[in-house]
Short mmCIF file of N, CA and C in Angstrom, two decimals:
data_model
loop_
_atom_site.label_atom_id
_atom_site.label_comp_id
_atom_site.label_asym_id
_atom_site.label_seq_id
_atom_site.Cartn_x
_atom_site.Cartn_y
_atom_site.Cartn_z
N MET A 164 17.84 32.49 -62.22
CA MET A 164 16.87 32.93 -61.26
C MET A 164 16.77 31.89 -60.15
N GLY A 165 16.65 32.35 -58.92
CA GLY A 165 16.51 31.44 -57.78
C GLY A 165 15.11 30.88 -57.69
N ARG A 166 14.99 29.83 -56.93
CA ARG A 166 13.65 29.24 -56.77
C ARG A 166 12.98 29.81 -55.52
N LEU A 167 11.68 29.72 -55.50
CA LEU A 167 10.90 30.25 -54.39
C LEU A 167 11.26 29.52 -53.11
N GLN A 168 11.64 30.29 -52.08
CA GLN A 168 12.02 29.72 -50.79
C GLN A 168 11.11 30.19 -49.67
N SER A 169 10.53 31.39 -49.85
CA SER A 169 9.73 31.93 -48.75
C SER A 169 8.68 32.92 -49.26
N VAL A 170 7.69 33.11 -48.43
CA VAL A 170 6.67 34.13 -48.63
C VAL A 170 6.69 34.99 -47.37
N ALA A 171 6.73 36.29 -47.54
CA ALA A 171 6.79 37.19 -46.39
C ALA A 171 5.58 38.11 -46.39
N VAL A 172 5.15 38.48 -45.20
CA VAL A 172 4.05 39.43 -45.02
C VAL A 172 4.59 40.56 -44.16
N MET A 173 4.36 41.80 -44.59
CA MET A 173 4.80 42.96 -43.82
C MET A 173 3.64 43.92 -43.66
N ASP A 174 3.47 44.43 -42.46
CA ASP A 174 2.52 45.51 -42.20
C ASP A 174 3.32 46.80 -42.22
N CYS A 175 3.01 47.67 -43.15
CA CYS A 175 3.75 48.92 -43.32
C CYS A 175 2.90 50.09 -42.85
N GLN A 176 3.45 50.87 -41.94
CA GLN A 176 2.74 52.03 -41.42
C GLN A 176 3.26 53.28 -42.10
N ARG A 177 2.33 54.13 -42.50
CA ARG A 177 2.66 55.39 -43.18
C ARG A 177 1.97 56.51 -42.44
N THR A 178 2.71 57.57 -42.13
CA THR A 178 2.14 58.73 -41.45
C THR A 178 2.44 59.98 -42.26
N ILE A 179 1.38 60.70 -42.58
CA ILE A 179 1.51 61.99 -43.26
C ILE A 179 0.77 62.99 -42.40
N GLY A 180 1.54 63.92 -41.83
CA GLY A 180 0.93 64.87 -40.88
C GLY A 180 0.43 64.11 -39.67
N GLU A 181 -0.84 64.22 -39.40
CA GLU A 181 -1.44 63.49 -38.28
C GLU A 181 -2.22 62.26 -38.74
N GLN A 182 -2.24 62.00 -40.03
CA GLN A 182 -2.98 60.87 -40.60
C GLN A 182 -2.07 59.65 -40.76
N SER A 183 -2.45 58.53 -40.15
CA SER A 183 -1.69 57.29 -40.26
C SER A 183 -2.52 56.21 -40.94
N SER A 184 -1.82 55.34 -41.66
CA SER A 184 -2.49 54.19 -42.28
C SER A 184 -1.54 53.00 -42.24
N ILE A 185 -2.11 51.81 -42.25
CA ILE A 185 -1.32 50.58 -42.26
C ILE A 185 -1.74 49.78 -43.48
N GLU A 186 -0.74 49.31 -44.21
CA GLU A 186 -0.99 48.53 -45.42
C GLU A 186 -0.26 47.20 -45.29
N ARG A 187 -0.92 46.12 -45.59
CA ARG A 187 -0.30 44.79 -45.55
C ARG A 187 0.22 44.46 -46.95
N ARG A 188 1.50 44.09 -47.02
CA ARG A 188 2.13 43.75 -48.29
C ARG A 188 2.66 42.32 -48.23
N TYR A 189 2.57 41.64 -49.36
CA TYR A 189 3.04 40.26 -49.46
C TYR A 189 4.20 40.20 -50.45
N PHE A 190 5.22 39.42 -50.12
CA PHE A 190 6.41 39.29 -50.96
C PHE A 190 6.78 37.82 -51.12
N ILE A 191 7.28 37.48 -52.29
CA ILE A 191 7.86 36.16 -52.48
C ILE A 191 9.36 36.35 -52.61
N SER A 192 10.13 35.35 -52.17
CA SER A 192 11.57 35.53 -52.10
C SER A 192 12.31 34.22 -52.36
N SER A 193 13.53 34.34 -52.86
CA SER A 193 14.40 33.18 -53.01
C SER A 193 15.28 33.02 -51.78
N LEU A 194 15.11 33.90 -50.78
CA LEU A 194 15.85 33.77 -49.52
C LEU A 194 15.14 32.76 -48.62
N PRO A 195 15.91 31.99 -47.85
CA PRO A 195 15.29 31.03 -46.93
C PRO A 195 14.41 31.74 -45.90
N ALA A 196 13.33 31.10 -45.51
CA ALA A 196 12.37 31.70 -44.58
C ALA A 196 13.00 32.02 -43.23
N ARG A 197 14.02 31.29 -42.82
CA ARG A 197 14.64 31.52 -41.51
C ARG A 197 15.46 32.81 -41.47
N THR A 198 15.57 33.50 -42.59
CA THR A 198 16.34 34.75 -42.63
C THR A 198 15.40 35.95 -42.72
N ALA A 199 14.48 36.05 -41.81
CA ALA A 199 13.47 37.12 -41.83
C ALA A 199 14.12 38.50 -41.86
N GLN A 200 15.20 38.69 -41.12
CA GLN A 200 15.85 40.00 -41.10
C GLN A 200 16.43 40.36 -42.47
N ARG A 201 16.98 39.36 -43.17
CA ARG A 201 17.52 39.62 -44.51
C ARG A 201 16.40 39.96 -45.49
N ILE A 202 15.29 39.26 -45.36
CA ILE A 202 14.14 39.54 -46.23
C ILE A 202 13.64 40.96 -45.97
N ALA A 203 13.51 41.33 -44.70
CA ALA A 203 13.06 42.69 -44.35
C ALA A 203 14.02 43.74 -44.90
N MET A 204 15.32 43.48 -44.81
CA MET A 204 16.32 44.43 -45.31
C MET A 204 16.22 44.55 -46.84
N ALA A 205 16.02 43.43 -47.51
CA ALA A 205 15.89 43.46 -48.97
C ALA A 205 14.65 44.25 -49.40
N VAL A 206 13.55 44.07 -48.68
CA VAL A 206 12.33 44.81 -48.99
C VAL A 206 12.54 46.30 -48.78
N ARG A 207 13.17 46.67 -47.66
CA ARG A 207 13.44 48.10 -47.39
C ARG A 207 14.32 48.71 -48.46
N LYS A 208 15.37 47.98 -48.88
CA LYS A 208 16.27 48.49 -49.92
C LYS A 208 15.52 48.69 -51.22
N HIS A 209 14.66 47.72 -51.57
CA HIS A 209 13.88 47.85 -52.80
C HIS A 209 13.02 49.10 -52.77
N TRP A 210 12.27 49.30 -51.69
CA TRP A 210 11.37 50.45 -51.62
C TRP A 210 12.14 51.75 -51.52
N ARG A 211 13.32 51.72 -50.92
CA ARG A 211 14.14 52.95 -50.85
C ARG A 211 14.53 53.38 -52.26
N VAL A 212 15.03 52.45 -53.05
CA VAL A 212 15.42 52.76 -54.42
C VAL A 212 14.19 53.20 -55.21
N GLU A 213 13.11 52.46 -55.07
CA GLU A 213 11.88 52.77 -55.79
C GLU A 213 11.39 54.18 -55.46
N ASN A 214 11.34 54.51 -54.18
CA ASN A 214 10.86 55.83 -53.76
C ASN A 214 11.79 56.94 -54.22
N GLU A 215 13.10 56.74 -54.12
CA GLU A 215 14.04 57.78 -54.55
C GLU A 215 13.95 58.02 -56.05
N LEU A 216 13.81 56.95 -56.83
CA LEU A 216 13.70 57.09 -58.27
C LEU A 216 12.43 57.83 -58.64
N HIS A 217 11.31 57.41 -58.09
CA HIS A 217 10.04 58.06 -58.44
C HIS A 217 9.99 59.51 -57.96
N TRP A 218 10.56 59.78 -56.81
CA TRP A 218 10.60 61.16 -56.33
C TRP A 218 11.40 62.02 -57.30
N SER A 219 12.54 61.51 -57.72
CA SER A 219 13.39 62.26 -58.65
C SER A 219 12.66 62.48 -59.97
N LEU A 220 12.01 61.46 -60.48
CA LEU A 220 11.28 61.61 -61.75
C LEU A 220 10.13 62.60 -61.62
N ASP A 221 9.44 62.57 -60.49
CA ASP A 221 8.30 63.47 -60.30
C ASP A 221 8.73 64.90 -60.04
N VAL A 222 9.72 65.08 -59.17
CA VAL A 222 10.11 66.43 -58.76
C VAL A 222 11.05 67.09 -59.77
N CYS A 223 12.09 66.39 -60.16
CA CYS A 223 13.07 66.99 -61.07
C CYS A 223 12.60 67.07 -62.51
N PHE A 224 11.91 66.02 -62.96
CA PHE A 224 11.50 65.97 -64.35
C PHE A 224 10.02 66.20 -64.57
N ASN A 225 9.27 66.37 -63.48
CA ASN A 225 7.83 66.64 -63.57
C ASN A 225 7.13 65.60 -64.46
N GLU A 226 7.57 64.33 -64.29
CA GLU A 226 7.09 63.26 -65.16
C GLU A 226 5.57 63.06 -65.10
N ASP A 227 4.99 63.25 -63.94
CA ASP A 227 3.54 63.05 -63.82
C ASP A 227 2.74 64.01 -64.70
N GLN A 228 3.33 65.14 -65.04
CA GLN A 228 2.62 66.13 -65.85
C GLN A 228 2.90 65.98 -67.34
N SER A 229 3.74 65.00 -67.72
CA SER A 229 4.08 64.80 -69.12
C SER A 229 2.84 64.44 -69.93
N ARG A 230 2.70 65.05 -71.08
CA ARG A 230 1.55 64.79 -71.94
C ARG A 230 1.96 64.13 -73.25
N ALA A 231 3.14 63.52 -73.28
CA ALA A 231 3.61 62.82 -74.49
C ALA A 231 2.71 61.62 -74.74
N ARG A 232 2.02 61.59 -75.86
CA ARG A 232 1.07 60.53 -76.13
C ARG A 232 1.23 59.91 -77.53
N ILE A 233 2.07 60.50 -78.36
CA ILE A 233 2.18 60.04 -79.75
C ILE A 233 3.13 58.85 -79.85
N LYS A 234 2.65 57.75 -80.40
CA LYS A 234 3.41 56.52 -80.64
C LYS A 234 4.22 56.13 -79.41
N ASN A 235 5.54 56.08 -79.54
CA ASN A 235 6.43 55.63 -78.45
C ASN A 235 7.02 56.79 -77.65
N ALA A 236 6.49 57.98 -77.81
CA ALA A 236 7.08 59.16 -77.18
C ALA A 236 7.16 59.03 -75.67
N ALA A 237 6.10 58.57 -75.02
CA ALA A 237 6.09 58.47 -73.56
C ALA A 237 7.16 57.50 -73.07
N GLU A 238 7.26 56.34 -73.71
CA GLU A 238 8.26 55.36 -73.30
C GLU A 238 9.67 55.86 -73.57
N ASN A 239 9.90 56.48 -74.71
CA ASN A 239 11.22 57.00 -75.05
C ASN A 239 11.65 58.09 -74.07
N LEU A 240 10.74 59.01 -73.77
CA LEU A 240 11.07 60.07 -72.81
C LEU A 240 11.32 59.50 -71.41
N SER A 241 10.56 58.51 -71.03
CA SER A 241 10.75 57.87 -69.73
C SER A 241 12.14 57.26 -69.63
N ARG A 242 12.58 56.59 -70.68
CA ARG A 242 13.91 55.98 -70.67
C ARG A 242 15.01 57.04 -70.57
N VAL A 243 14.85 58.12 -71.32
CA VAL A 243 15.84 59.20 -71.28
C VAL A 243 15.90 59.81 -69.89
N ARG A 244 14.76 60.01 -69.24
CA ARG A 244 14.73 60.57 -67.88
C ARG A 244 15.45 59.65 -66.89
N ARG A 245 15.27 58.35 -67.02
CA ARG A 245 15.92 57.39 -66.11
C ARG A 245 17.44 57.40 -66.33
N ILE A 246 17.87 57.55 -67.56
CA ILE A 246 19.31 57.63 -67.83
C ILE A 246 19.89 58.90 -67.24
N ALA A 247 19.14 60.00 -67.37
CA ALA A 247 19.62 61.28 -66.84
C ALA A 247 19.69 61.22 -65.34
#
């Protein structure tokens, strides 16, 4: 694991229909602080993967509606969905 090299702050704007909001996010990174563009690209890539995965789990597998609650059922089903 790399050592902490920088802390980044990003203001992220989100627009849904005519409603806009701005959220401030903080990130820690092993990238040097002088590489702001690389840090921004890494953050965008992370959120792109995160959003695509969650969209797929929600839309294709209807994961948010899952009612598996017995023992390890929820975790096991979650793992199977991610593999699929």
